């Protein structure tokens, strides 16, 4: 079943229910803010004090950072403008009792052209089943080429940050955004302080191990991954986040960031795909 819901302030989202899972996707930002397999807990963390308001990005779930990751393009707002733009739902299909496919689309507008002077189509295809698949396709509809950086900025819900282990990034080159140094990741990742690194040359499955669950992340069309936790001090400074919220999540972002940027010539397209499952 697919239902369009509207909050009293006009904020709209899709609610998807099938025999395998449930999901909620806001039209603003094509932002998945809930995904839950029938017998399991929420996959994504969602801030209990997040805004659901047009013009403000939801804190949690999977914000889409596009057409710029972070400040990769300093002329654009942090993480671009897609996460606060209104997408249109162009298709909703119940493929079978266990699988629902939804597509949301954003194209250039007078407003976007003022920020970023390119014509484009950005489509997020979400497949909700016993796993979650997100395919973010960018098409260059302009005559001139453009450069793109992006991320599916997934906030994974944890029992506690002290239980989290990220596997699959060992020996990968990484840029530490806190020290501006590039080095090689030594071993699996655990967390006991602020962490903000962009890994490159990532070509295989990632595993997030929590106390009672194991999450598998497979990325295609991407060779960079961002891992982030704000820890105590930054968490206090973050918008729409309670002071101790850093304990409840880690972000593992499927990306095309920094040197893994994409250049699209006129009519070319690129798809960043992430498949997330509980194993
Ligand atoms: O992807 C990591 C990061 O760029 C961090 O540096 C951190 O600030 C985070 O994203 C959240 O950014 P936001 O703009 O959503 O507050």
Short mmCIF file of N, CA and C in Angstrom, two decimals, residues 64-171:
data_model
loop_
_atom_site.label_atom_id
_atom_site.label_comp_id
_atom_site.label_asym_id
_atom_site.label_seq_id
_atom_site.Cartn_x
_atom_site.Cartn_y
_atom_site.Cartn_z
N UNK A 64 19.90 13.53 0.79
CA UNK A 64 20.66 13.45 -0.46
C UNK A 64 21.50 14.72 -0.58
N UNK A 65 22.82 14.54 -0.57
CA UNK A 65 23.73 15.68 -0.75
C UNK A 65 23.98 15.78 -2.25
N UNK A 66 23.57 16.85 -2.86
CA UNK A 66 23.64 16.97 -4.33
C UNK A 66 23.38 18.42 -4.72
N UNK A 67 24.04 19.00 -5.69
CA UNK A 67 25.08 18.49 -6.58
C UNK A 67 26.49 18.70 -6.02
N UNK A 68 26.56 18.89 -4.70
CA UNK A 68 27.87 19.09 -4.10
C UNK A 68 27.88 18.42 -2.74
N UNK A 69 28.91 17.65 -2.49
CA UNK A 69 29.08 17.06 -1.16
C UNK A 69 29.81 18.07 -0.27
N UNK A 70 29.35 18.23 0.95
CA UNK A 70 30.01 19.14 1.91
C UNK A 70 30.17 20.51 1.29
N UNK A 71 31.41 20.99 1.27
CA UNK A 71 31.70 22.27 0.63
C UNK A 71 32.58 22.02 -0.59
N UNK A 72 32.43 20.84 -1.23
CA UNK A 72 33.25 20.53 -2.42
C UNK A 72 33.08 21.60 -3.49
N UNK A 73 31.87 22.14 -3.61
CA UNK A 73 31.66 23.33 -4.45
C UNK A 73 31.33 24.48 -3.51
N UNK A 74 32.32 25.34 -3.21
CA UNK A 74 32.12 26.38 -2.19
C UNK A 74 31.08 27.43 -2.58
N UNK A 75 30.64 27.41 -3.85
CA UNK A 75 29.62 28.39 -4.24
C UNK A 75 28.21 27.94 -3.88
N UNK A 76 28.07 26.68 -3.46
CA UNK A 76 26.75 26.14 -3.12
C UNK A 76 26.61 26.00 -1.61
N UNK A 77 25.34 25.90 -1.13
CA UNK A 77 25.19 25.64 0.30
C UNK A 77 25.82 24.30 0.67
N UNK A 78 26.22 24.14 1.94
CA UNK A 78 26.77 22.87 2.43
C UNK A 78 25.85 21.72 1.99
N UNK A 79 26.44 20.70 1.36
CA UNK A 79 25.74 19.50 0.87
C UNK A 79 24.72 19.80 -0.25
N UNK A 80 24.85 20.97 -0.88
CA UNK A 80 24.01 21.25 -2.05
C UNK A 80 22.60 21.68 -1.70
N UNK A 81 21.72 21.63 -2.72
CA UNK A 81 20.35 22.13 -2.50
C UNK A 81 19.28 21.06 -2.65
N UNK A 82 19.64 19.84 -3.07
CA UNK A 82 18.58 18.83 -3.30
C UNK A 82 17.82 18.51 -2.01
N UNK A 83 18.52 18.48 -0.88
CA UNK A 83 17.86 18.04 0.35
C UNK A 83 16.77 19.00 0.84
N UNK A 84 16.78 20.23 0.33
CA UNK A 84 15.70 21.15 0.69
C UNK A 84 14.82 21.49 -0.51
N UNK A 85 14.94 20.73 -1.59
CA UNK A 85 14.11 21.00 -2.78
C UNK A 85 12.96 20.00 -2.84
N UNK A 86 11.86 20.46 -3.42
CA UNK A 86 10.67 19.63 -3.50
C UNK A 86 10.72 18.73 -4.73
N UNK A 87 10.75 17.42 -4.53
CA UNK A 87 10.73 16.46 -5.64
C UNK A 87 9.28 16.15 -5.99
N UNK A 88 9.14 15.58 -7.18
CA UNK A 88 7.81 15.13 -7.61
C UNK A 88 7.84 13.61 -7.63
N UNK A 89 6.78 12.98 -7.14
CA UNK A 89 6.73 11.52 -7.21
C UNK A 89 6.23 11.16 -8.61
N UNK A 90 7.06 10.52 -9.41
CA UNK A 90 6.69 10.26 -10.81
C UNK A 90 6.22 8.83 -11.02
N UNK A 91 6.53 7.95 -10.07
CA UNK A 91 5.97 6.60 -10.20
C UNK A 91 6.01 5.87 -8.87
N UNK A 92 4.97 5.06 -8.66
CA UNK A 92 4.83 4.24 -7.44
C UNK A 92 4.31 2.90 -7.92
N UNK A 93 5.06 1.84 -7.73
CA UNK A 93 4.62 0.57 -8.28
C UNK A 93 4.75 -0.54 -7.25
N UNK A 94 3.65 -1.29 -7.09
CA UNK A 94 3.73 -2.45 -6.22
C UNK A 94 4.12 -3.63 -7.09
N UNK A 95 5.39 -3.97 -7.10
CA UNK A 95 5.92 -4.99 -8.01
C UNK A 95 5.37 -6.37 -7.62
N UNK A 96 5.42 -6.68 -6.34
CA UNK A 96 4.76 -7.88 -5.80
C UNK A 96 4.47 -7.61 -4.33
N UNK A 97 3.98 -8.60 -3.63
CA UNK A 97 3.55 -8.38 -2.24
C UNK A 97 4.71 -7.91 -1.34
N UNK A 98 5.93 -8.23 -1.76
CA UNK A 98 7.10 -7.90 -0.92
C UNK A 98 7.91 -6.73 -1.43
N UNK A 99 7.55 -6.19 -2.58
CA UNK A 99 8.44 -5.20 -3.23
C UNK A 99 7.65 -4.01 -3.77
N UNK A 100 8.09 -2.82 -3.36
CA UNK A 100 7.47 -1.58 -3.86
C UNK A 100 8.58 -0.71 -4.44
N UNK A 101 8.29 -0.11 -5.59
CA UNK A 101 9.30 0.74 -6.24
C UNK A 101 8.73 2.15 -6.40
N UNK A 102 9.48 3.13 -5.95
CA UNK A 102 9.02 4.52 -6.00
C UNK A 102 10.08 5.35 -6.70
N UNK A 103 9.63 6.28 -7.55
CA UNK A 103 10.61 7.19 -8.18
C UNK A 103 10.22 8.63 -7.89
N UNK A 104 11.22 9.42 -7.51
CA UNK A 104 11.00 10.84 -7.24
C UNK A 104 11.97 11.64 -8.11
N UNK A 105 11.48 12.77 -8.61
CA UNK A 105 12.27 13.49 -9.61
C UNK A 105 12.36 14.98 -9.28
N UNK A 106 13.55 15.51 -9.52
CA UNK A 106 13.78 16.96 -9.39
C UNK A 106 14.44 17.44 -10.68
N UNK A 107 13.96 18.57 -11.20
CA UNK A 107 14.65 19.14 -12.36
C UNK A 107 14.97 20.60 -12.05
N UNK A 108 15.77 21.19 -12.95
CA UNK A 108 16.16 22.58 -12.75
C UNK A 108 14.92 23.48 -12.70
N UNK A 109 15.08 24.58 -12.01
CA UNK A 109 14.00 25.56 -11.90
C UNK A 109 14.67 26.93 -11.94
N UNK A 110 13.84 27.95 -11.99
CA UNK A 110 14.38 29.32 -11.98
C UNK A 110 15.31 29.50 -10.76
N UNK A 111 14.83 28.94 -9.63
CA UNK A 111 15.58 29.07 -8.37
C UNK A 111 16.90 28.30 -8.41
N UNK A 112 16.86 27.04 -8.92
CA UNK A 112 18.09 26.23 -8.94
C UNK A 112 19.10 26.82 -9.92
N UNK A 113 18.61 27.37 -11.03
CA UNK A 113 19.53 27.94 -12.03
C UNK A 113 20.27 29.15 -11.47
N UNK A 114 19.63 29.84 -10.50
CA UNK A 114 20.32 30.98 -9.88
C UNK A 114 21.47 30.49 -9.01
N UNK A 115 21.27 29.32 -8.37
CA UNK A 115 22.31 28.77 -7.49
C UNK A 115 23.37 28.02 -8.28
N UNK A 116 22.92 27.30 -9.31
CA UNK A 116 23.80 26.39 -10.06
C UNK A 116 23.28 26.40 -11.49
N UNK A 117 24.02 27.03 -12.37
CA UNK A 117 23.44 27.38 -13.68
C UNK A 117 23.52 26.21 -14.69
N UNK A 118 22.88 25.08 -14.33
CA UNK A 118 22.86 23.92 -15.23
C UNK A 118 21.46 23.32 -15.25
N UNK A 119 21.08 22.80 -16.42
CA UNK A 119 19.80 22.09 -16.53
C UNK A 119 20.07 20.61 -16.26
N UNK A 120 19.21 20.01 -15.47
CA UNK A 120 19.46 18.62 -15.05
C UNK A 120 18.16 17.90 -14.77
N UNK A 121 18.25 16.59 -14.68
CA UNK A 121 17.18 15.77 -14.07
C UNK A 121 17.85 14.89 -13.04
N UNK A 122 17.27 14.87 -11.84
CA UNK A 122 17.79 14.04 -10.75
C UNK A 122 16.65 13.12 -10.32
N UNK A 123 16.88 11.82 -10.42
CA UNK A 123 15.81 10.86 -10.09
C UNK A 123 16.32 9.90 -9.02
N UNK A 124 15.55 9.79 -7.95
CA UNK A 124 15.86 8.76 -6.95
C UNK A 124 14.85 7.63 -7.11
N UNK A 125 15.37 6.44 -7.42
CA UNK A 125 14.50 5.25 -7.45
C UNK A 125 14.76 4.47 -6.17
N UNK A 126 13.71 4.25 -5.41
CA UNK A 126 13.84 3.53 -4.14
C UNK A 126 13.09 2.21 -4.26
N UNK A 127 13.75 1.11 -3.96
CA UNK A 127 13.07 -0.19 -3.95
C UNK A 127 13.02 -0.68 -2.52
N UNK A 128 11.77 -0.86 -2.06
CA UNK A 128 11.55 -1.25 -0.66
C UNK A 128 11.15 -2.71 -0.64
N UNK A 129 11.99 -3.53 -0.09
CA UNK A 129 11.67 -4.96 0.05
C UNK A 129 12.38 -5.42 1.31
N UNK A 130 12.84 -6.68 1.36
CA UNK A 130 13.56 -7.09 2.56
C UNK A 130 14.93 -6.44 2.61
N UNK A 131 15.29 -5.77 1.50
CA UNK A 131 16.45 -4.87 1.54
C UNK A 131 16.02 -3.53 0.95
N UNK A 132 16.86 -2.53 1.13
CA UNK A 132 16.53 -1.19 0.63
C UNK A 132 17.53 -0.82 -0.45
N UNK A 133 17.02 -0.45 -1.62
CA UNK A 133 17.91 -0.04 -2.70
C UNK A 133 17.61 1.40 -3.08
N UNK A 134 18.65 2.21 -3.17
CA UNK A 134 18.50 3.62 -3.57
C UNK A 134 19.36 3.84 -4.81
N UNK A 135 18.74 4.30 -5.89
CA UNK A 135 19.50 4.57 -7.12
C UNK A 135 19.29 6.04 -7.46
N UNK A 136 20.37 6.79 -7.41
CA UNK A 136 20.29 8.23 -7.65
C UNK A 136 20.90 8.54 -9.01
N UNK A 137 20.00 8.84 -9.97
CA UNK A 137 20.46 9.06 -11.35
C UNK A 137 20.45 10.54 -11.70
N UNK A 138 21.60 11.03 -12.14
CA UNK A 138 21.71 12.43 -12.59
C UNK A 138 21.86 12.44 -14.10
N UNK A 139 21.06 13.25 -14.76
CA UNK A 139 21.20 13.42 -16.22
C UNK A 139 21.52 14.88 -16.50
N UNK A 140 22.50 15.09 -17.33
CA UNK A 140 22.84 16.46 -17.73
C UNK A 140 21.95 16.86 -18.90
N UNK A 141 21.03 17.80 -18.67
CA UNK A 141 20.13 18.26 -19.73
C UNK A 141 20.61 19.58 -20.33
N UNK A 142 21.83 19.97 -19.96
CA UNK A 142 22.37 21.24 -20.43
C UNK A 142 23.25 21.00 -21.67
N UNK A 143 23.66 22.09 -22.27
CA UNK A 143 24.58 21.98 -23.41
C UNK A 143 26.02 21.89 -22.90
N UNK A 144 26.26 22.45 -21.72
CA UNK A 144 27.62 22.45 -21.18
C UNK A 144 27.81 21.33 -20.15
N UNK A 145 29.04 20.86 -19.98
CA UNK A 145 29.28 19.80 -19.00
C UNK A 145 29.26 20.36 -17.58
N UNK A 146 28.96 19.48 -16.63
CA UNK A 146 29.07 19.91 -15.24
C UNK A 146 29.79 18.87 -14.39
N UNK A 147 30.28 19.37 -13.26
CA UNK A 147 31.00 18.53 -12.29
C UNK A 147 30.09 18.30 -11.09
N UNK A 148 30.09 17.08 -10.63
CA UNK A 148 29.15 16.70 -9.59
C UNK A 148 29.87 15.97 -8.46
N UNK A 149 29.54 16.33 -7.21
CA UNK A 149 29.89 15.47 -6.07
C UNK A 149 28.59 15.25 -5.30
N UNK A 150 28.48 14.13 -4.61
CA UNK A 150 27.19 13.77 -4.02
C UNK A 150 27.34 12.68 -2.96
N UNK A 151 26.27 12.52 -2.18
CA UNK A 151 26.27 11.43 -1.20
C UNK A 151 24.86 11.07 -0.78
N UNK A 152 24.67 9.80 -0.50
CA UNK A 152 23.48 9.32 0.21
C UNK A 152 23.94 9.24 1.67
N UNK A 153 23.56 10.26 2.42
CA UNK A 153 24.15 10.55 3.75
C UNK A 153 23.40 9.75 4.83
N UNK A 154 23.51 8.41 4.78
CA UNK A 154 22.69 7.56 5.66
C UNK A 154 23.11 7.63 7.13
N UNK A 155 22.12 7.92 7.98
CA UNK A 155 22.32 7.92 9.44
C UNK A 155 21.84 6.55 9.95
N UNK A 156 22.75 5.66 10.31
CA UNK A 156 22.35 4.34 10.79
C UNK A 156 22.13 4.36 12.30
N UNK A 157 21.00 3.80 12.69
CA UNK A 157 20.64 3.77 14.11
C UNK A 157 21.45 2.70 14.84
N UNK A 158 21.95 3.03 16.01
CA UNK A 158 22.80 2.10 16.77
C UNK A 158 22.22 1.86 18.16
N UNK A 159 22.61 0.74 18.74
CA UNK A 159 22.28 0.51 20.16
C UNK A 159 23.07 1.52 20.99
N UNK A 160 24.35 1.71 20.59
CA UNK A 160 25.21 2.71 21.21
C UNK A 160 26.47 2.82 20.35
N UNK A 161 26.96 4.03 20.18
CA UNK A 161 28.14 4.22 19.32
C UNK A 161 29.33 3.36 19.78
N UNK A 162 29.40 3.05 21.07
CA UNK A 162 30.53 2.25 21.55
C UNK A 162 30.47 0.80 21.04
N UNK A 163 29.30 0.39 20.54
CA UNK A 163 29.19 -0.98 20.01
C UNK A 163 29.45 -1.06 18.51
N UNK A 164 29.61 0.09 17.85
CA UNK A 164 29.69 0.10 16.37
C UNK A 164 31.09 -0.25 15.87
N UNK A 165 31.12 -1.10 14.86
CA UNK A 165 32.38 -1.42 14.17
C UNK A 165 32.09 -1.34 12.66
N UNK A 166 32.92 -0.58 11.94
CA UNK A 166 32.76 -0.50 10.47
C UNK A 166 33.89 -1.29 9.84
N UNK A 167 33.50 -2.25 8.99
CA UNK A 167 34.49 -3.13 8.36
C UNK A 167 34.46 -2.93 6.85
N UNK A 168 35.60 -3.06 6.21
CA UNK A 168 35.65 -2.98 4.75
C UNK A 168 36.43 -1.76 4.27
N UNK A 169 36.86 -0.93 5.21
CA UNK A 169 37.61 0.27 4.80
C UNK A 169 39.09 0.18 5.20
N UNK A 170 39.48 -0.99 5.70
CA UNK A 170 40.87 -1.19 6.11
C UNK A 170 41.80 -0.98 4.91
N UNK A 171 42.89 -0.31 5.15
CA UNK A 171 43.95 -0.06 4.14
C UNK A 171 43.52 0.87 3.00
#
